[in-house]
Short mmCIF file of C-alpha atoms in Angstrom, two decimals:
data_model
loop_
_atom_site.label_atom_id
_atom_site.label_comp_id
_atom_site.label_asym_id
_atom_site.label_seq_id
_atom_site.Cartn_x
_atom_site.Cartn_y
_atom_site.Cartn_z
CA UNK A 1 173.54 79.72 146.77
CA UNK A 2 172.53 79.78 143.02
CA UNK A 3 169.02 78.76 144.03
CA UNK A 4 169.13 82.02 146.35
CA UNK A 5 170.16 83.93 143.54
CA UNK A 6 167.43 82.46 141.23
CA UNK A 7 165.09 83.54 143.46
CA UNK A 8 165.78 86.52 143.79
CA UNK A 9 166.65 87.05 140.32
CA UNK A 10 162.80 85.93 139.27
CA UNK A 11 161.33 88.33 142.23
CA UNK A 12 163.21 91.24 141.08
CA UNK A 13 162.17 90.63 137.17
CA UNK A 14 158.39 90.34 138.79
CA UNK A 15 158.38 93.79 140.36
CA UNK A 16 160.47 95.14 137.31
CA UNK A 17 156.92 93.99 135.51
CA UNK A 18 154.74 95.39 137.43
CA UNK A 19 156.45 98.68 137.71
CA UNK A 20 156.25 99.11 133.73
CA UNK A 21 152.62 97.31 133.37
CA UNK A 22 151.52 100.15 136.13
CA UNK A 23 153.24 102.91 134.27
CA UNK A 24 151.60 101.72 131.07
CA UNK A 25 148.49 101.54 132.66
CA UNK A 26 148.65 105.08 133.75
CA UNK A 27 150.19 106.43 130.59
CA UNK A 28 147.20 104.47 128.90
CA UNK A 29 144.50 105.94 131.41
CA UNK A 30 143.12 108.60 128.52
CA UNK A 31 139.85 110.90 128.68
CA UNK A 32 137.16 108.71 127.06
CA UNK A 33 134.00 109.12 125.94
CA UNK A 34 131.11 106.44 125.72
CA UNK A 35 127.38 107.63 124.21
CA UNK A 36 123.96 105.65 124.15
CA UNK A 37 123.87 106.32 120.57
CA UNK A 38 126.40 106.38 117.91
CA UNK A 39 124.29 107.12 114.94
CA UNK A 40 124.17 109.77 112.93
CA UNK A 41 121.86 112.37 113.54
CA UNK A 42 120.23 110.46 116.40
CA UNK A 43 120.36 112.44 120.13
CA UNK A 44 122.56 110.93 122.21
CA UNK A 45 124.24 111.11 126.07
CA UNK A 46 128.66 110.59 126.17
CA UNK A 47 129.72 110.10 129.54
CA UNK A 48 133.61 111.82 129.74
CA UNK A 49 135.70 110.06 132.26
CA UNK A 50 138.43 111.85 133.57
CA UNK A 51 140.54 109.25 135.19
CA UNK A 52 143.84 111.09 136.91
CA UNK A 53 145.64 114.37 137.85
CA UNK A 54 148.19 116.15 136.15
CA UNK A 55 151.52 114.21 137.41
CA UNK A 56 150.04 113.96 140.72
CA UNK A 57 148.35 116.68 140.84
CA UNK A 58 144.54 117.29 141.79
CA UNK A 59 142.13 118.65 139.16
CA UNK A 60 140.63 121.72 139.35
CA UNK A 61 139.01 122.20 135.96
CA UNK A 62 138.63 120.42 132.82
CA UNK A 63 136.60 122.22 129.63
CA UNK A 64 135.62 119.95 126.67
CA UNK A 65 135.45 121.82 123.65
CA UNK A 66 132.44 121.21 121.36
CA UNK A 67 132.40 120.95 117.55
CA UNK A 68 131.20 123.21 115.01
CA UNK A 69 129.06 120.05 113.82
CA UNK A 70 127.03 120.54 117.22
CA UNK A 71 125.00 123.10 117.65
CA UNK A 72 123.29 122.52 120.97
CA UNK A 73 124.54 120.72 124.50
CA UNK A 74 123.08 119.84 127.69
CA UNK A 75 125.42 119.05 130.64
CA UNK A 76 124.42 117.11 133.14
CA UNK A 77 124.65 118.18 136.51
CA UNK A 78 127.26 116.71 138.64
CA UNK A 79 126.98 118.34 142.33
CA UNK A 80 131.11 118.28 143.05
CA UNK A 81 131.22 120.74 139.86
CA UNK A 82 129.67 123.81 138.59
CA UNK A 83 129.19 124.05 134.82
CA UNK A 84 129.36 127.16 132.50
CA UNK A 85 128.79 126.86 129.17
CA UNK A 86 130.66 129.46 126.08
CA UNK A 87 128.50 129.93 123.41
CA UNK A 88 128.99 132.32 120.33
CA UNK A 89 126.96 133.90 117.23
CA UNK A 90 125.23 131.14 114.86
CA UNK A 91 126.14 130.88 111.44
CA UNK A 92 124.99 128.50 108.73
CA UNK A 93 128.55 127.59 108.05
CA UNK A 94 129.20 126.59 111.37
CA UNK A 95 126.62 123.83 111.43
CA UNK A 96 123.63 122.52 109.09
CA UNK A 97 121.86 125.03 107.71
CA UNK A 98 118.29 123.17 108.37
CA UNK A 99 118.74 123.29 112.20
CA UNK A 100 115.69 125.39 113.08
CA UNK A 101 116.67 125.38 116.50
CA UNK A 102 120.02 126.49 115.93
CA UNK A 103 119.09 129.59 114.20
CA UNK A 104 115.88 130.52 116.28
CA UNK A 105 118.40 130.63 119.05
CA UNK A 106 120.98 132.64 117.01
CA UNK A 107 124.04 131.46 118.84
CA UNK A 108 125.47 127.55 119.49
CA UNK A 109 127.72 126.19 122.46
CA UNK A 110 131.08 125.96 121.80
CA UNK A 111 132.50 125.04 125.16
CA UNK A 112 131.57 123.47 128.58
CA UNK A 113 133.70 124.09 131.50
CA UNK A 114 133.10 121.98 134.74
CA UNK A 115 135.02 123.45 137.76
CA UNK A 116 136.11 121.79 140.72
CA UNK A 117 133.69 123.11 143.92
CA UNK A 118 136.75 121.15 145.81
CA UNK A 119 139.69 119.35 143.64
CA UNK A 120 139.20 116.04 142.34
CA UNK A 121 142.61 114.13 143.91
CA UNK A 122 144.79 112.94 141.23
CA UNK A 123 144.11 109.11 142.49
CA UNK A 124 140.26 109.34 141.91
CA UNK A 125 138.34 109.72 138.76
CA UNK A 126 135.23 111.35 137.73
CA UNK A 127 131.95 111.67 135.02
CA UNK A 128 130.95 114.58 133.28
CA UNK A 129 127.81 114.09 130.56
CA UNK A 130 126.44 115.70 127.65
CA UNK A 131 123.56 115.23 125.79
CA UNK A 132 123.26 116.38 122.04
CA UNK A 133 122.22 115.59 118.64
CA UNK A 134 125.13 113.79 116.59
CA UNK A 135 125.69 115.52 113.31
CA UNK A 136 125.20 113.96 109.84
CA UNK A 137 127.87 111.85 108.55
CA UNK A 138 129.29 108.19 107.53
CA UNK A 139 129.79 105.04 109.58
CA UNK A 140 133.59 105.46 111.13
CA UNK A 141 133.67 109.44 111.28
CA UNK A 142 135.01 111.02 114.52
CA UNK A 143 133.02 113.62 116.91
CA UNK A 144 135.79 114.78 118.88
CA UNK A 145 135.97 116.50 121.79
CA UNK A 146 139.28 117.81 122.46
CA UNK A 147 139.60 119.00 126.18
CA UNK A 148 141.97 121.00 128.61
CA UNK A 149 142.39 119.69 132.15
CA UNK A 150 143.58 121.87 134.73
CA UNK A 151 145.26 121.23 137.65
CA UNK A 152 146.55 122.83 141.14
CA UNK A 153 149.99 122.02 139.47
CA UNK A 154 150.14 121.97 135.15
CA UNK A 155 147.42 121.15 132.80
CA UNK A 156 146.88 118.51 129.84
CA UNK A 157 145.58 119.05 126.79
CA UNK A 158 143.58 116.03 125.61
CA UNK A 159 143.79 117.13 121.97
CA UNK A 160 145.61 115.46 120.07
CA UNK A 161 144.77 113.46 116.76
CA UNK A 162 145.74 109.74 115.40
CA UNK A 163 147.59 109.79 112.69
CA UNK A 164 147.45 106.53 110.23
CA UNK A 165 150.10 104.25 110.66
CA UNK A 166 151.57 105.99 113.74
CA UNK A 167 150.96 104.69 117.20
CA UNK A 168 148.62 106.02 119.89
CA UNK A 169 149.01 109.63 120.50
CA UNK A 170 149.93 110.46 124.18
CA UNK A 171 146.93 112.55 125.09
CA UNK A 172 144.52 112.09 122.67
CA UNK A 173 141.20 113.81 122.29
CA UNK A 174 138.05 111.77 123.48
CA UNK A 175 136.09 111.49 120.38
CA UNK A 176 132.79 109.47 119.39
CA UNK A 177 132.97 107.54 116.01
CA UNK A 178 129.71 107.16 113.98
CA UNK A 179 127.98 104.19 112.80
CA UNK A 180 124.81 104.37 109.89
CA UNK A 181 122.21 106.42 110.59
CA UNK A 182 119.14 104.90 111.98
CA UNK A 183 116.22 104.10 109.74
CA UNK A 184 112.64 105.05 110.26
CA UNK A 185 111.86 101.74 111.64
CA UNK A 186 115.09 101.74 113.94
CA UNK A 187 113.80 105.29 115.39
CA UNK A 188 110.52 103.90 116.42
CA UNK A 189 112.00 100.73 118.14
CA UNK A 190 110.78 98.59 115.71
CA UNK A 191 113.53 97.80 113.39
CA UNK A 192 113.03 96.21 110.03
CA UNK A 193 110.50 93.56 110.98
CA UNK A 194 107.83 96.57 110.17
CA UNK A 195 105.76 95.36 107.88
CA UNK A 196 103.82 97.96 106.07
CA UNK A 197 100.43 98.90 107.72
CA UNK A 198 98.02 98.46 104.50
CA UNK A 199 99.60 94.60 104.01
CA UNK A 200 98.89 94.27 108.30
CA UNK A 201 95.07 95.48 107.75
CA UNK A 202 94.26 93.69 104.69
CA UNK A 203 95.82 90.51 105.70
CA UNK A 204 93.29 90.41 108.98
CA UNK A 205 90.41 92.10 107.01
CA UNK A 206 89.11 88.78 105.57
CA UNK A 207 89.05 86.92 109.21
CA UNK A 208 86.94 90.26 110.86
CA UNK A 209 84.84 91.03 107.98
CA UNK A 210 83.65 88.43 105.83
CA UNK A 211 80.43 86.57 106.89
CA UNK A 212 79.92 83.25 107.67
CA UNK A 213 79.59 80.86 104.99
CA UNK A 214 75.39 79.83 104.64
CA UNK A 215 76.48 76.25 103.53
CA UNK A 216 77.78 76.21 106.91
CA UNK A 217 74.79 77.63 108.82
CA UNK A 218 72.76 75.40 106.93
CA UNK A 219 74.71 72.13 108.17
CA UNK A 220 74.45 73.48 111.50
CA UNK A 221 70.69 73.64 111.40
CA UNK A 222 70.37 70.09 109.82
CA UNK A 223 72.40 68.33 112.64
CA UNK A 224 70.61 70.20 114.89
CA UNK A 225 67.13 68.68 113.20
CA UNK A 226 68.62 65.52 113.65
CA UNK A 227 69.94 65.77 117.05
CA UNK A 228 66.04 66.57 118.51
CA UNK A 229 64.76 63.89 116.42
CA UNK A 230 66.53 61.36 117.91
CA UNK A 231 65.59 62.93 121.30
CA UNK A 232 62.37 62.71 120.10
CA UNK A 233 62.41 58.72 118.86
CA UNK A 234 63.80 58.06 122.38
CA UNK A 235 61.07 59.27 124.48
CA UNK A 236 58.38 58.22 122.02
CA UNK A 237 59.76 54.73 122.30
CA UNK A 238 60.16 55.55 126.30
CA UNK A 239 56.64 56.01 126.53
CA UNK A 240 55.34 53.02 124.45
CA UNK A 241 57.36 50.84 126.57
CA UNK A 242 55.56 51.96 129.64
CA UNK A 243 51.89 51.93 128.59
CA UNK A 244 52.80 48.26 127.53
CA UNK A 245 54.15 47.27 131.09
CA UNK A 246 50.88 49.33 132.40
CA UNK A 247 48.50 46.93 130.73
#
């Protein structure tokens, strides 16, 4: 009997676990971003995954705001959404003031809404990308992206920030954070092995340009001498050999 009880005792802890590692897994299940690039000022694609309902409930839209750091966005079309985009009057506080683009076009993106063409079910997740130029800044600064998900039944707002020393906000906002800006050499794929071009040239000038050496040419010419007049000893000797047999 106690070995019944054991048993049943260990089962019941087991699905005790996996009720609260489930729930944390769900409670843990934020909005996230991922980008190719995390440089500053470098262009770069995030990829927002939006991985469950609202308590259940299927999603119908979900906006991600943009910052005031970005002037320009291009979503990528996703064929189960359509996608508006909010834009409002340019100013040079809003952004840098040496984005040529920016003011030409007199107005920057502040929003992009994706809404459901049928409602994403709360138990299936989806993909929505952005393409943009990352602002200037330092290595660990965030690009957030705070965003409002609606549902048939209540909404989230994925806004919220971390705080230092306090744990993990509940719905926080998917954000990028920075590393170094790329160098010249990074840019062009290269890296830091570059060497500089002059160095390159004049270190293979000498091999392409300079002429051959005449001590050289003239060594060349004297074994070549010597080679035909050995040919020549050979048949001399040849033929003295066989007028001597003739006689």
């Amino acid at each position: 009997m106690p070995k019944r009880l054991a048993v049943v005792g260990t089962a019941t802890l087991g699905v005790t676990a996996l009720i609260v590692l489930g729930t944390a897994g769900v409670a843990s299940a934020h909005v996230s971003a991922t980008a190719t690039s995390t440089a500053a000022n470098s262009y770069t694609t995030a990829t927002f995954s939006l991985p469950h309902g609202c308590d259940g409930s299927p999603t119908t839209r979900i906006a991600f705001e943009v910052p005031e750091s970005i002037i320009e966005v291009t979503p990528t079309v996703n064929p189960n959404w359509t996608i508006t985009k909010t834009t409002e009057p340019y100013t040079s506080a809003s952004a840098a003031t040496d984005d040529e683009s920016a003011e030409d076009a007199g107005e920057r993106v502040t929003s992009v809404v994706y809404t459901a063409k049928t409602p994403l079910p709360a138990d299936e997740r989806d993909t929505f990308s952005l393409s943009f130029s990352l602002p200037d800044g330092k290595a660990g600064d965030l690009v957030e992206f705070p965003a409002m998900q609606t549902c048939e039944k209540g909404s989230v707002e994925w806004n919220q920030e971390q705080k230092a020393g306090e744990a993990e906000p509940e719905h926080p906002a998917p954000s990028i954070t920075l590393t170094a800006a790329e160098t010249a050499g990074d840019e062009d794929g290269h890296g830091s092995d570059v060497t500089d071009g002059t160095a390159a040239t004049e270190a293979a000038s000498p091999a392409s340009t300079t002429p051959a050496d005449p001590d050289l040419v003239g060594r060349f010419l004297g074994l070549g001498g010597l080679v035909l007049g050995a040919v020549a000893l050979v048949v001399a000797v040849a033929n003295t050999r066989r007028r001597s047999a003739s006689k």
